[in-house]
Coordinates of C-alpha atoms in Angstrom, one line a residue:
Chain A
M1 CA -155.3 -52.2 -115.6
T2 CA -154.3 -48.3 -115.6
D3 CA -150.6 -48.8 -114.4
L4 CA -150.2 -45.4 -114.6
S5 CA -149.0 -45.4 -110.4
F6 CA -146.0 -42.7 -110.0
S7 CA -143.6 -45.1 -108.1
P8 CA -140.4 -44.9 -108.1
R9 CA -138.9 -47.8 -109.2
P10 CA -135.1 -47.8 -111.4
L11 CA -136.3 -47.9 -114.9
P12 CA -134.3 -50.1 -117.0
R13 CA -131.4 -47.8 -118.8
G14 CA -128.9 -50.0 -121.3
G15 CA -128.5 -52.4 -118.5
F16 CA -127.8 -50.0 -116.1
S17 CA -129.4 -49.9 -113.1
G18 CA -129.1 -47.8 -110.1
G19 CA -130.5 -43.8 -110.1
R20 CA -129.8 -42.1 -113.1
R21 CA -126.6 -42.1 -115.4
E22 CA -125.0 -39.5 -115.8
P23 CA -122.6 -38.6 -119.0
P24 CA -118.8 -38.9 -118.7
L25 CA -116.8 -35.8 -117.0
R26 CA -114.0 -35.2 -119.9
P27 CA -111.2 -33.3 -119.7
E28 CA -111.4 -29.8 -121.6
Y29 CA -109.0 -28.5 -124.6
E30 CA -108.2 -25.9 -126.6
R31 CA -106.8 -25.7 -130.0
T32 CA -105.0 -23.3 -132.4
V33 CA -107.0 -23.5 -135.3
T34 CA -104.6 -25.0 -138.5
A35 CA -103.8 -22.7 -141.5
T36 CA -105.3 -23.5 -144.8
G37 CA -101.9 -24.5 -146.7
P38 CA -102.0 -28.3 -145.6
I39 CA -106.2 -28.8 -146.3
G40 CA -105.3 -27.9 -149.7
D41 CA -107.8 -25.2 -151.6
V42 CA -110.8 -24.7 -149.5
A43 CA -112.9 -23.5 -152.8
R44 CA -111.7 -26.2 -155.9
P45 CA -112.8 -24.7 -160.2
L46 CA -115.5 -27.2 -161.5
S47 CA -114.6 -29.4 -164.2
P48 CA -115.5 -28.6 -167.6
W49 CA -118.0 -31.1 -167.9
E50 CA -119.4 -30.0 -164.9
R51 CA -119.5 -26.4 -166.0
L52 CA -120.6 -27.4 -169.3
S53 CA -123.6 -29.0 -167.8
N54 CA -125.1 -26.1 -165.8
V55 CA -126.1 -23.9 -168.7
T56 CA -129.1 -24.7 -169.3
A57 CA -129.4 -23.6 -172.7
L58 CA -126.7 -26.7 -173.9
R59 CA -129.2 -28.8 -171.9
R60 CA -132.0 -27.4 -173.5
L61 CA -130.8 -27.6 -177.1
L62 CA -129.6 -31.8 -176.3
V63 CA -133.4 -32.1 -175.5
L64 CA -135.3 -30.5 -178.9
A65 CA -132.6 -32.6 -180.8
A66 CA -133.8 -35.3 -179.1
V67 CA -137.2 -34.8 -179.8
A68 CA -135.4 -33.9 -184.0
A69 CA -133.8 -37.3 -184.1
L70 CA -137.3 -38.9 -182.7
W71 CA -139.5 -37.3 -184.8
Q72 CA -137.6 -38.7 -187.9
A73 CA -137.3 -42.1 -186.7
A74 CA -141.0 -42.3 -186.8
A75 CA -140.9 -40.6 -190.4
V76 CA -138.1 -42.4 -191.8
W77 CA -139.9 -45.9 -190.4
Q78 CA -143.4 -44.9 -191.3
N79 CA -142.4 -43.8 -194.9
N80 CA -145.5 -41.7 -196.1
P81 CA -144.6 -38.0 -196.7
L82 CA -147.8 -37.0 -197.6
M83 CA -149.5 -37.7 -194.2
F84 CA -145.8 -37.3 -192.0
P85 CA -142.9 -36.1 -193.7
T86 CA -139.5 -36.3 -192.5
F87 CA -137.4 -33.8 -190.2
T88 CA -135.2 -33.0 -192.9
D89 CA -138.2 -32.4 -195.5
T90 CA -139.5 -30.2 -193.1
M91 CA -136.8 -28.4 -192.4
A92 CA -135.8 -28.1 -196.6
A93 CA -139.9 -26.6 -196.7
L94 CA -139.6 -24.5 -194.0
W95 CA -135.6 -23.1 -195.8
D96 CA -137.7 -23.2 -199.1
G97 CA -140.5 -20.7 -197.8
I98 CA -138.8 -18.7 -196.1
R99 CA -136.6 -18.3 -199.5
R100 CA -139.5 -17.9 -202.2
D101 CA -143.2 -17.8 -200.7
G102 CA -142.1 -15.2 -198.1
L103 CA -142.6 -17.1 -194.6
L104 CA -140.6 -14.6 -192.5
S105 CA -142.6 -11.9 -193.5
M106 CA -146.2 -14.1 -193.4
A107 CA -144.1 -14.3 -189.8
W108 CA -144.0 -10.8 -189.1
T109 CA -147.4 -9.8 -190.0
S110 CA -148.8 -12.3 -187.8
L111 CA -146.2 -11.1 -185.2
S112 CA -147.4 -7.4 -185.5
V113 CA -151.5 -8.5 -185.0
L114 CA -150.3 -10.4 -181.9
L115 CA -147.6 -7.7 -180.4
K116 CA -151.0 -5.1 -180.5
G117 CA -153.3 -7.6 -179.3
Y118 CA -150.9 -8.5 -176.4
A119 CA -149.8 -4.7 -175.0
V120 CA -153.8 -3.3 -175.3
A121 CA -154.8 -6.5 -173.0
V122 CA -152.0 -5.4 -170.4
V123 CA -152.6 -2.0 -169.9
L124 CA -156.2 -2.8 -169.5
A125 CA -155.3 -5.7 -166.8
V126 CA -152.8 -3.1 -164.9
L127 CA -156.0 -0.8 -165.0
L128 CA -158.4 -3.3 -163.6
T129 CA -156.1 -4.8 -161.3
T130 CA -155.8 -1.6 -160.1
V131 CA -159.1 0.0 -159.6
A132 CA -159.8 -4.2 -157.7
V133 CA -156.4 -3.3 -154.9
S134 CA -158.2 -0.1 -154.9
T135 CA -161.4 0.0 -154.0
R136 CA -164.2 -2.8 -152.9
I137 CA -166.3 -3.3 -155.5
G138 CA -163.4 -3.4 -157.6
N139 CA -162.7 -6.5 -156.4
D140 CA -166.1 -7.8 -156.9
L141 CA -165.9 -6.4 -160.6
L142 CA -162.6 -8.2 -161.1
S143 CA -163.5 -11.2 -159.4
T144 CA -166.7 -11.3 -161.5
L145 CA -165.6 -10.3 -165.0
T146 CA -162.8 -13.0 -164.8
S147 CA -165.0 -15.7 -163.5
M148 CA -167.3 -15.3 -166.3
F149 CA -164.7 -14.9 -169.0
N150 CA -161.6 -16.4 -168.3
P151 CA -163.9 -19.8 -169.5
L152 CA -164.9 -18.2 -172.8
P153 CA -162.8 -19.7 -175.3
A154 CA -161.4 -16.3 -177.8
I155 CA -162.0 -18.5 -180.8
A156 CA -166.2 -18.0 -179.8
L157 CA -166.0 -14.7 -180.0
L158 CA -164.8 -14.9 -184.0
P159 CA -168.5 -14.8 -185.2
I160 CA -168.9 -11.8 -183.8
A161 CA -166.3 -9.8 -183.4
M162 CA -165.9 -10.3 -187.7
L163 CA -170.2 -8.8 -187.5
W164 CA -169.0 -6.1 -185.4
F165 CA -165.4 -4.9 -186.6
G166 CA -165.5 -6.7 -190.2
L167 CA -163.0 -8.7 -191.2
G168 CA -160.0 -6.8 -190.4
E169 CA -156.9 -6.9 -188.1
V170 CA -159.5 -5.1 -185.1
S171 CA -161.7 -8.5 -184.8
L172 CA -158.4 -10.4 -184.5
I173 CA -156.9 -7.6 -181.6
F174 CA -160.0 -7.9 -180.1
V175 CA -160.7 -11.5 -179.9
L176 CA -157.0 -11.3 -178.8
V177 CA -157.7 -8.6 -175.8
H178 CA -159.6 -11.8 -174.6
A179 CA -157.5 -13.9 -175.2
V180 CA -154.6 -12.0 -173.1
L181 CA -156.5 -10.1 -170.4
W182 CA -158.3 -12.6 -167.8
P183 CA -155.5 -14.8 -167.7
L184 CA -153.0 -12.1 -167.1
A185 CA -155.4 -10.1 -164.7
L186 CA -156.6 -13.2 -163.1
N187 CA -152.7 -13.6 -161.7
T188 CA -151.4 -10.5 -161.6
H189 CA -154.1 -9.5 -158.5
A190 CA -153.1 -13.3 -157.1
G191 CA -149.8 -11.3 -157.3
F192 CA -151.0 -8.6 -155.7
T193 CA -153.4 -10.4 -152.8
S194 CA -150.2 -12.6 -152.0
V195 CA -147.9 -9.6 -151.4
S196 CA -146.6 -9.8 -147.6
E197 CA -148.5 -7.2 -144.9
T198 CA -144.7 -5.8 -143.9
L199 CA -144.2 -4.8 -147.7
R200 CA -147.3 -3.1 -147.2
M201 CA -146.9 -0.9 -143.9
A202 CA -143.5 -0.2 -144.9
G203 CA -144.6 1.5 -148.4
R204 CA -147.9 2.6 -147.1
N205 CA -144.7 4.3 -143.8
Y206 CA -143.5 5.8 -147.0
G207 CA -147.0 8.1 -147.0
L208 CA -146.6 6.4 -151.0
G209 CA -150.3 7.5 -152.7
N210 CA -152.9 4.9 -154.7
L211 CA -151.2 5.2 -157.6
R212 CA -147.7 5.1 -156.9
Y213 CA -147.9 2.4 -153.9
V214 CA -149.2 0.0 -157.5
V215 CA -146.8 1.3 -159.5
T216 CA -143.4 1.5 -157.4
L217 CA -144.0 -1.3 -154.9
L218 CA -147.5 -3.9 -155.6
I219 CA -145.9 -4.4 -159.3
P220 CA -142.7 -5.0 -158.5
A221 CA -143.2 -7.1 -155.4
A222 CA -146.1 -9.4 -157.5
F223 CA -143.6 -9.5 -160.8
P224 CA -143.5 -13.8 -159.9
A225 CA -147.4 -13.9 -160.4
I226 CA -146.9 -10.7 -162.9
L227 CA -144.3 -12.7 -165.7
T228 CA -146.9 -16.2 -164.9
G229 CA -150.1 -14.1 -166.0
L230 CA -147.4 -12.5 -168.8
K231 CA -146.4 -15.5 -170.2
V232 CA -149.8 -17.2 -170.1
G233 CA -150.7 -14.9 -172.3
W234 CA -148.4 -15.4 -174.2
A235 CA -149.2 -18.7 -175.7
F236 CA -153.1 -17.8 -175.1
A237 CA -152.5 -15.5 -177.6
W238 CA -150.8 -17.4 -180.2
R239 CA -153.4 -20.1 -180.0
T240 CA -156.3 -18.1 -180.8
L241 CA -154.3 -15.4 -183.2
I242 CA -153.1 -19.2 -186.1
A243 CA -156.5 -20.1 -185.0
A244 CA -158.0 -17.5 -186.2
E245 CA -156.1 -16.8 -188.4
L246 CA -157.0 -20.4 -190.4
V247 CA -160.5 -18.7 -189.6
F248 CA -160.5 -15.7 -190.8
G249 CA -157.8 -16.5 -193.9
V250 CA -156.4 -13.1 -195.2
S251 CA -156.9 -9.9 -193.4
S252 CA -156.3 -6.8 -195.0
G253 CA -154.6 -7.9 -198.4
K254 CA -151.5 -10.2 -195.6
G255 CA -152.1 -13.2 -194.7
G256 CA -150.3 -14.6 -192.0
L257 CA -148.9 -17.8 -190.5
G258 CA -152.4 -19.7 -189.9
W259 CA -153.1 -18.6 -193.3
F260 CA -150.0 -19.7 -194.7
I261 CA -150.9 -23.5 -192.9
F262 CA -154.1 -23.3 -194.1
Q263 CA -153.0 -22.2 -198.4
N264 CA -151.3 -25.2 -198.6
R265 CA -152.8 -27.3 -196.5
N266 CA -155.0 -27.6 -199.3
E267 CA -153.1 -27.5 -201.6
L268 CA -151.5 -30.9 -199.9
Y269 CA -148.4 -29.1 -199.7
I270 CA -147.7 -31.4 -196.3
D271 CA -143.8 -30.3 -195.3
K272 CA -145.0 -26.6 -195.7
V273 CA -148.0 -27.4 -193.3
F274 CA -145.6 -28.6 -191.0
A275 CA -142.6 -25.8 -191.6
G276 CA -145.4 -23.3 -190.9
L277 CA -145.8 -25.1 -187.8
V278 CA -142.6 -25.2 -187.0
T279 CA -142.4 -21.6 -187.7
V280 CA -145.1 -21.0 -184.7
I281 CA -142.4 -23.7 -182.8
L282 CA -140.3 -22.0 -182.9
I283 CA -141.1 -18.1 -182.5
G284 CA -142.5 -19.7 -178.8
L285 CA -139.3 -21.3 -178.2
L286 CA -137.4 -18.1 -179.0
V287 CA -139.8 -15.9 -177.2
E288 CA -140.6 -17.5 -174.3
N289 CA -135.7 -18.7 -173.6
V290 CA -134.7 -15.1 -174.2
V291 CA -137.7 -12.6 -174.0
F292 CA -139.3 -14.2 -170.7
R293 CA -136.3 -15.3 -169.4
W294 CA -133.9 -12.5 -169.8
I295 CA -137.1 -10.6 -168.2
E296 CA -136.5 -13.0 -165.4
V297 CA -132.8 -13.0 -165.2
H298 CA -133.1 -9.3 -165.3
T299 CA -135.7 -9.0 -162.5
V300 CA -137.6 -12.0 -160.0
R301 CA -134.2 -13.8 -159.9
K302 CA -131.8 -10.8 -159.6
W303 CA -133.8 -10.2 -156.6
G304 CA -133.5 -13.7 -155.0
M305 CA -138.0 -14.7 -155.1
V306 CA -137.2 -17.2 -157.2
R307 CA -134.6 -19.4 -157.5
Chain B
M1 CA -120.4 1.5 -118.5
N2 CA -122.4 4.3 -117.5
A3 CA -120.9 5.8 -121.3
L4 CA -125.1 6.5 -122.0
T5 CA -127.0 9.0 -120.2
Y6 CA -130.3 10.7 -119.5
P7 CA -129.8 13.9 -122.1
H8 CA -131.2 15.6 -119.6
S9 CA -132.7 15.9 -116.5
I10 CA -136.8 15.8 -116.2
D11 CA -139.0 17.3 -113.4
S12 CA -142.8 16.1 -113.2
D13 CA -144.2 20.2 -113.4
G14 CA -145.0 21.1 -117.1
L15 CA -143.8 17.8 -118.9
S16 CA -146.2 17.7 -121.2
E17 CA -146.2 21.1 -123.4
R18 CA -142.8 19.5 -124.1
S19 CA -143.5 16.0 -124.4
L20 CA -143.1 14.6 -128.7
L21 CA -145.8 11.7 -128.3
D22 CA -148.4 12.1 -126.5
V23 CA -151.0 8.9 -126.1
S24 CA -153.4 9.5 -124.2
G25 CA -156.2 7.3 -123.1
V26 CA -155.8 5.0 -126.4
T27 CA -158.3 2.1 -126.5
L28 CA -157.1 -0.2 -129.8
Q29 CA -159.6 -2.8 -130.9
Y30 CA -160.0 -5.3 -134.7
K31 CA -162.1 -7.6 -136.1
T32 CA -160.9 -11.0 -136.6
R33 CA -163.3 -13.1 -138.3
R34 CA -165.7 -13.8 -134.8
H35 CA -164.7 -11.2 -132.3
L36 CA -164.4 -7.9 -131.4
V37 CA -160.1 -8.1 -129.3
T38 CA -160.0 -5.1 -126.9
A39 CA -155.7 -4.8 -128.3
T40 CA -155.3 -1.9 -125.2
Y41 CA -157.7 -0.2 -123.0
R42 CA -156.8 3.3 -122.1
V43 CA -153.4 3.8 -122.3
D44 CA -151.6 6.7 -121.9
F45 CA -148.0 7.1 -122.2
Q46 CA -145.9 10.4 -123.0
V47 CA -142.0 10.2 -125.0
F48 CA -139.9 12.6 -124.8
Q49 CA -136.8 13.8 -127.4
A50 CA -134.2 11.3 -127.2
E51 CA -135.8 9.2 -125.5
R52 CA -135.3 6.0 -126.1
Y53 CA -139.6 4.4 -124.5
V54 CA -139.2 0.9 -125.5
L55 CA -143.3 -0.9 -124.6
L56 CA -142.9 -4.3 -122.5
G57 CA -145.1 -6.5 -121.7
P58 CA -146.3 -10.7 -122.5
S59 CA -148.1 -11.2 -125.9
G60 CA -151.2 -10.1 -125.5
C61 CA -150.6 -7.0 -124.4
G62 CA -151.2 -5.1 -126.9
K63 CA -148.0 -3.5 -126.9
S64 CA -147.4 -4.3 -131.4
S65 CA -150.9 -2.8 -131.6
L66 CA -150.2 0.5 -129.1
L67 CA -146.2 0.7 -131.8
K68 CA -149.1 0.5 -134.9
A69 CA -151.7 2.8 -134.0
V70 CA -148.3 5.6 -133.3
G71 CA -147.3 5.0 -137.0
G72 CA -151.4 5.6 -138.4
F73 CA -151.5 1.9 -139.1
L74 CA -154.0 1.4 -136.7
Q75 CA -157.5 4.1 -135.7
P76 CA -158.1 4.6 -131.8
V77 CA -161.6 3.4 -131.0
E78 CA -161.0 6.3 -127.8
G79 CA -158.6 8.7 -127.0
A80 CA -155.6 10.2 -128.9
I81 CA -152.3 10.3 -130.7
R82 CA -150.2 13.1 -131.2
L83 CA -147.0 13.6 -132.0
N84 CA -145.6 17.7 -131.8
G85 CA -149.1 18.6 -130.7
H86 CA -150.6 17.2 -134.7
T87 CA -153.3 13.8 -134.3
V88 CA -152.3 11.0 -135.3
T89 CA -154.2 9.9 -138.4
R90 CA -152.5 7.5 -141.0
P91 CA -149.4 6.4 -141.7
G92 CA -146.4 8.9 -142.8
P93 CA -142.4 9.6 -143.3
D94 CA -142.7 11.2 -139.7
R95 CA -142.7 8.1 -138.1
M96 CA -140.5 5.3 -139.3
M97 CA -140.9 2.0 -138.8
V98 CA -138.6 -0.9 -138.2
F99 CA -140.7 -4.7 -138.5
Q100 CA -139.7 -7.5 -136.6
E101 CA -140.0 -9.2 -140.3
F102 CA -137.0 -9.4 -142.7
D103 CA -138.7 -9.2 -145.8
Q104 CA -140.1 -5.4 -145.2
L105 CA -137.1 -4.6 -147.5
P106 CA -138.3 -4.4 -151.5
P107 CA -136.1 -7.0 -152.4
W108 CA -136.0 -5.6 -156.3
K109 CA -134.1 -3.0 -154.7
T110 CA -130.5 -2.8 -153.4
V111 CA -129.2 -2.1 -150.3
K112 CA -129.0 1.9 -151.4
E113 CA -131.7 1.3 -152.9
N114 CA -133.7 0.5 -150.7
V115 CA -132.5 3.4 -147.9
M116 CA -132.8 6.2 -151.2
F117 CA -136.5 4.9 -151.3
P118 CA -138.3 6.2 -148.8
L119 CA -136.8 10.0 -149.2
L120 CA -137.5 9.7 -153.2
A121 CA -140.9 8.7 -152.3
S122 CA -141.6 10.5 -149.7
G123 CA -140.1 13.5 -151.9
K124 CA -138.0 14.4 -148.8
A125 CA -134.5 14.2 -151.0
R126 CA -133.2 15.2 -154.4
R127 CA -131.4 12.0 -156.1
R128 CA -127.9 13.3 -155.1
E129 CA -128.9 13.8 -152.0
A130 CA -130.8 11.5 -151.0
E131 CA -128.3 8.9 -152.8
E132 CA -125.3 10.8 -150.7
K133 CA -127.2 11.3 -146.8
A134 CA -128.0 7.0 -147.6
L135 CA -124.1 5.9 -148.4
D136 CA -124.2 8.1 -145.0
C137 CA -126.3 5.8 -143.1
I138 CA -125.3 2.2 -144.7
A139 CA -122.1 3.3 -143.6
R140 CA -123.8 4.1 -140.2
V141 CA -124.4 0.5 -140.0
N142 CA -121.2 -0.6 -141.1
L143 CA -122.4 -1.8 -144.8
T144 CA -120.8 -0.3 -147.0
K145 CA -119.9 -3.0 -149.3
F146 CA -123.1 -4.2 -149.3
A147 CA -124.1 -1.2 -150.6
D148 CA -124.7 -2.4 -154.4
V149 CA -126.0 -6.2 -153.5
H150 CA -129.7 -6.7 -152.8
P151 CA -131.4 -8.2 -149.7
H152 CA -131.7 -11.8 -151.0
M153 CA -128.0 -11.8 -150.7
L154 CA -128.1 -10.3 -146.8
S155 CA -128.5 -12.1 -143.1
G156 CA -131.4 -11.8 -141.2
G157 CA -128.6 -9.2 -138.8
M158 CA -128.0 -7.0 -141.9
K159 CA -131.1 -6.9 -143.5
Q160 CA -132.3 -5.3 -140.1
R161 CA -129.4 -3.1 -140.3
V162 CA -130.6 -1.8 -143.6
A163 CA -133.9 -1.3 -142.3
I164 CA -132.5 1.0 -139.7
A165 CA -130.3 2.6 -141.7
R166 CA -133.3 3.7 -144.0
A167 CA -135.5 4.6 -141.0
M168 CA -132.3 6.9 -140.1
A169 CA -131.9 8.4 -143.8
M170 CA -135.6 9.7 -142.8
E171 CA -134.5 11.5 -139.8
P172 CA -138.1 10.4 -138.5
D173 CA -139.2 13.2 -135.7
I174 CA -139.3 9.4 -133.8
L175 CA -138.1 5.9 -135.1
L176 CA -140.5 2.9 -134.2
M177 CA -139.5 -0.7 -134.0
D178 CA -141.4 -3.9 -134.3
E179 CA -139.6 -6.5 -131.5
P180 CA -137.0 -5.5 -134.4
F181 CA -134.6 -8.4 -133.0
A182 CA -136.7 -11.6 -131.9
A183 CA -135.5 -12.7 -135.0
L184 CA -132.4 -13.0 -135.1
D185 CA -129.8 -15.7 -133.1
A186 CA -129.2 -14.5 -129.7
L187 CA -125.3 -13.7 -130.8
T188 CA -125.8 -11.3 -132.9
R189 CA -129.0 -9.5 -131.2
R190 CA -126.4 -9.3 -128.8
K191 CA -124.5 -6.8 -131.6
M192 CA -127.1 -5.1 -132.8
Q193 CA -128.2 -4.0 -129.4
E194 CA -125.2 -2.6 -128.9
E195 CA -124.8 -1.5 -132.1
L196 CA -128.4 0.2 -131.8
L197 CA -127.4 2.3 -128.6
Q198 CA -124.1 3.6 -130.1
L199 CA -126.2 4.7 -132.9
W200 CA -128.1 6.3 -130.9
D201 CA -124.9 7.3 -129.0
D202 CA -124.7 9.6 -131.6
L203 CA -127.1 11.0 -133.2
R204 CA -129.4 11.1 -130.2
F205 CA -133.3 10.1 -132.1
T206 CA -136.3 9.3 -130.8
V207 CA -136.7 5.7 -130.3
L208 CA -140.2 3.7 -129.4
F209 CA -138.9 0.1 -128.8
V210 CA -141.4 -2.9 -128.6
T211 CA -139.9 -6.3 -126.8
H212 CA -141.3 -8.8 -124.8
S213 CA -137.8 -9.2 -123.2
I214 CA -137.4 -7.9 -120.6
E215 CA -133.7 -7.6 -120.4
E216 CA -133.7 -6.4 -124.3
A217 CA -135.5 -3.9 -122.5
L218 CA -133.5 -2.7 -119.4
V219 CA -130.2 -2.7 -122.1
V220 CA -132.0 -0.7 -124.9
G221 CA -134.3 1.2 -123.4
S222 CA -134.1 4.2 -121.2
R223 CA -138.2 4.6 -120.1
I224 CA -140.1 1.0 -119.6
L225 CA -144.0 1.0 -120.3
V226 CA -144.6 -2.1 -118.2
L227 CA -148.1 -3.4 -119.8
S228 CA -150.7 -5.7 -118.8
P229 CA -152.4 -8.0 -121.3
H230 CA -156.1 -8.6 -121.9
P231 CA -156.3 -6.6 -122.3
G232 CA -153.0 -3.8 -122.5
Q233 CA -153.5 -1.5 -119.7
V234 CA -150.4 0.4 -118.4
K235 CA -149.1 -1.4 -115.2
A236 CA -146.1 0.9 -114.2
E237 CA -143.0 3.1 -115.9
I238 CA -139.8 2.5 -115.2
N239 CA -136.2 4.3 -116.0
C240 CA -133.8 1.9 -116.7
D241 CA -130.9 4.4 -118.0
G242 CA -127.4 3.1 -117.5
Y243 CA -127.6 -0.1 -118.4
D244 CA -125.8 -2.2 -120.4
H245 CA -123.9 -5.6 -121.7
G246 CA -121.6 -4.9 -118.7
A247 CA -124.6 -4.6 -116.7
V248 CA -126.6 -7.5 -117.1
G249 CA -126.3 -9.8 -114.3
G250 CA -124.8 -6.9 -111.7
A251 CA -126.7 -6.9 -108.5
E252 CA -128.6 -3.6 -109.8
F253 CA -130.0 -5.1 -112.9
Q254 CA -131.4 -8.0 -111.9
A255 CA -133.4 -6.8 -108.7
L256 CA -134.9 -4.4 -111.5
A257 CA -135.0 -7.7 -113.6
N258 CA -137.3 -8.7 -110.6
R259 CA -139.0 -6.7 -110.3
I260 CA -140.6 -6.4 -113.4
H261 CA -141.0 -9.9 -113.4
T262 CA -142.7 -9.8 -110.7
M263 CA -145.0 -7.8 -112.9
L264 CA -145.2 -9.3 -115.3
F265 CA -145.3 -13.8 -113.7
A266 CA -148.3 -11.9 -111.1
E267 CA -150.5 -10.8 -113.6
D268 CA -150.7 -14.0 -115.2
V269 CA -151.1 -15.9 -112.1
E270 CA -154.1 -14.1 -110.9
G271 CA -155.0 -12.7 -114.4
S272 CA -157.4 -9.6 -112.1
G273 CA -154.6 -6.8 -113.3
K274 CA -153.9 -6.1 -110.1
G275 CA -150.5 -8.2 -109.0
P276 CA -147.9 -6.7 -106.5
S277 CA -146.9 -3.4 -106.3
A278 CA -143.0 -3.6 -105.9

């Protein structure tokens, strides 16, 4: 049954029978390499069209234009300006809002609160993760805290924040810190733990102390993950802030973007509501594609850590 | 062929006082999730100034662990490691390490900044002095053109050169090399070995070199410590000064290579730690 005998029978190989098939013996030769002249250019410049299509900003603008066109078409087809204003109406309302309702200063009010909360959260996240990589109990602290608070929506803390800190900026900053701190700390810590052992040993070989080790070695080495954390934190902060302002209304006499949206909805200026939403989106696009992109190009891309 | 002669003759008397690195009775253990593994058992050896000392052995003989212990990354459970009479307790810039992996260079620093980094971090030099030193060492490893390039633009061999330049710039008491050329292709490896020997000829530093290649040990080293595996124990110490790539394949070289091969191979078969004495 089993045919595993080692009988030396010749295997049929490509119709050739009679022992091992040897490769043919072929003559050797040497050549002098041709100069590149007759071959032509070794490198050829790309055509203008190829170069144009390599510009990321241009491709993304194209996507935006397509979305705007789709919106316009859908709104015209719906023909219900109260519920769904067209793209052009929204742009007109946006322009009007900037000129007469002080939309820009409202956007700045929101942004300045946002930046304060974001900055506090970044500092806290760095401190927390530094403790977490230096000591084992710090590590336990961080993983327990993030698993406790990361799923907790920041808005759910707003009632308590209002009770504690009143109807002011401090309450907003409190919820913002909560929104940014945990995802950022989680990402930073994940980045720290994925730094290669060789690089760690190289750093310790230099005799770097704890804090300098984190600042000069771990943070740059974990920067791709930290950057992701910063982006996620930024998005969470924006959402939380706009939502909080919708609930909050005016804080300290100056309303933000959320307030602009809320107020105009109450007065049924739906095109202005859309204008407010578009402002939020535009700021988001700007920060992602200009600020974060700039950071990315000058750090992790330049270092070859991401493609 | 004999461009690399030993700097001074050694007599066996009173050596221990003059040794640069003294490893005595070192047992190394490390924990995996389930086991306590003994990497080396009571290993003794001494390294002298300007020696090219090679730790040679099959995988599992603890040669890398020994190097890490000298680097201060691993504490011996028994015995002591002394450098210039001081016991090694933690990593420090007096023992610069060149690793096998290409990711030993921080990717966010250019070649020059990479070489300057340990100089500045250890406070050994101020910025300007560090820059001068860095450029000098980069020139020594023939990378002047790439001084302002980030490591990801370099080939594997170039990265290893940067790592060597970085270690050199520190002028460490001893240079620790953990299979630095193992991840390179054969042609580049050969070139790097020659360059290392040339550098040694110029600067006469002390190097502790780990490899599992007999040929590399004979070419690079001036003295070889042969280790047996599971756990690592000293099998022999052999002088091998004066072999360069031109000697490879020569009768004398082959005889020595075969002698070492027999030692390692016999160990492999018997697994009992008593190979035939050559």
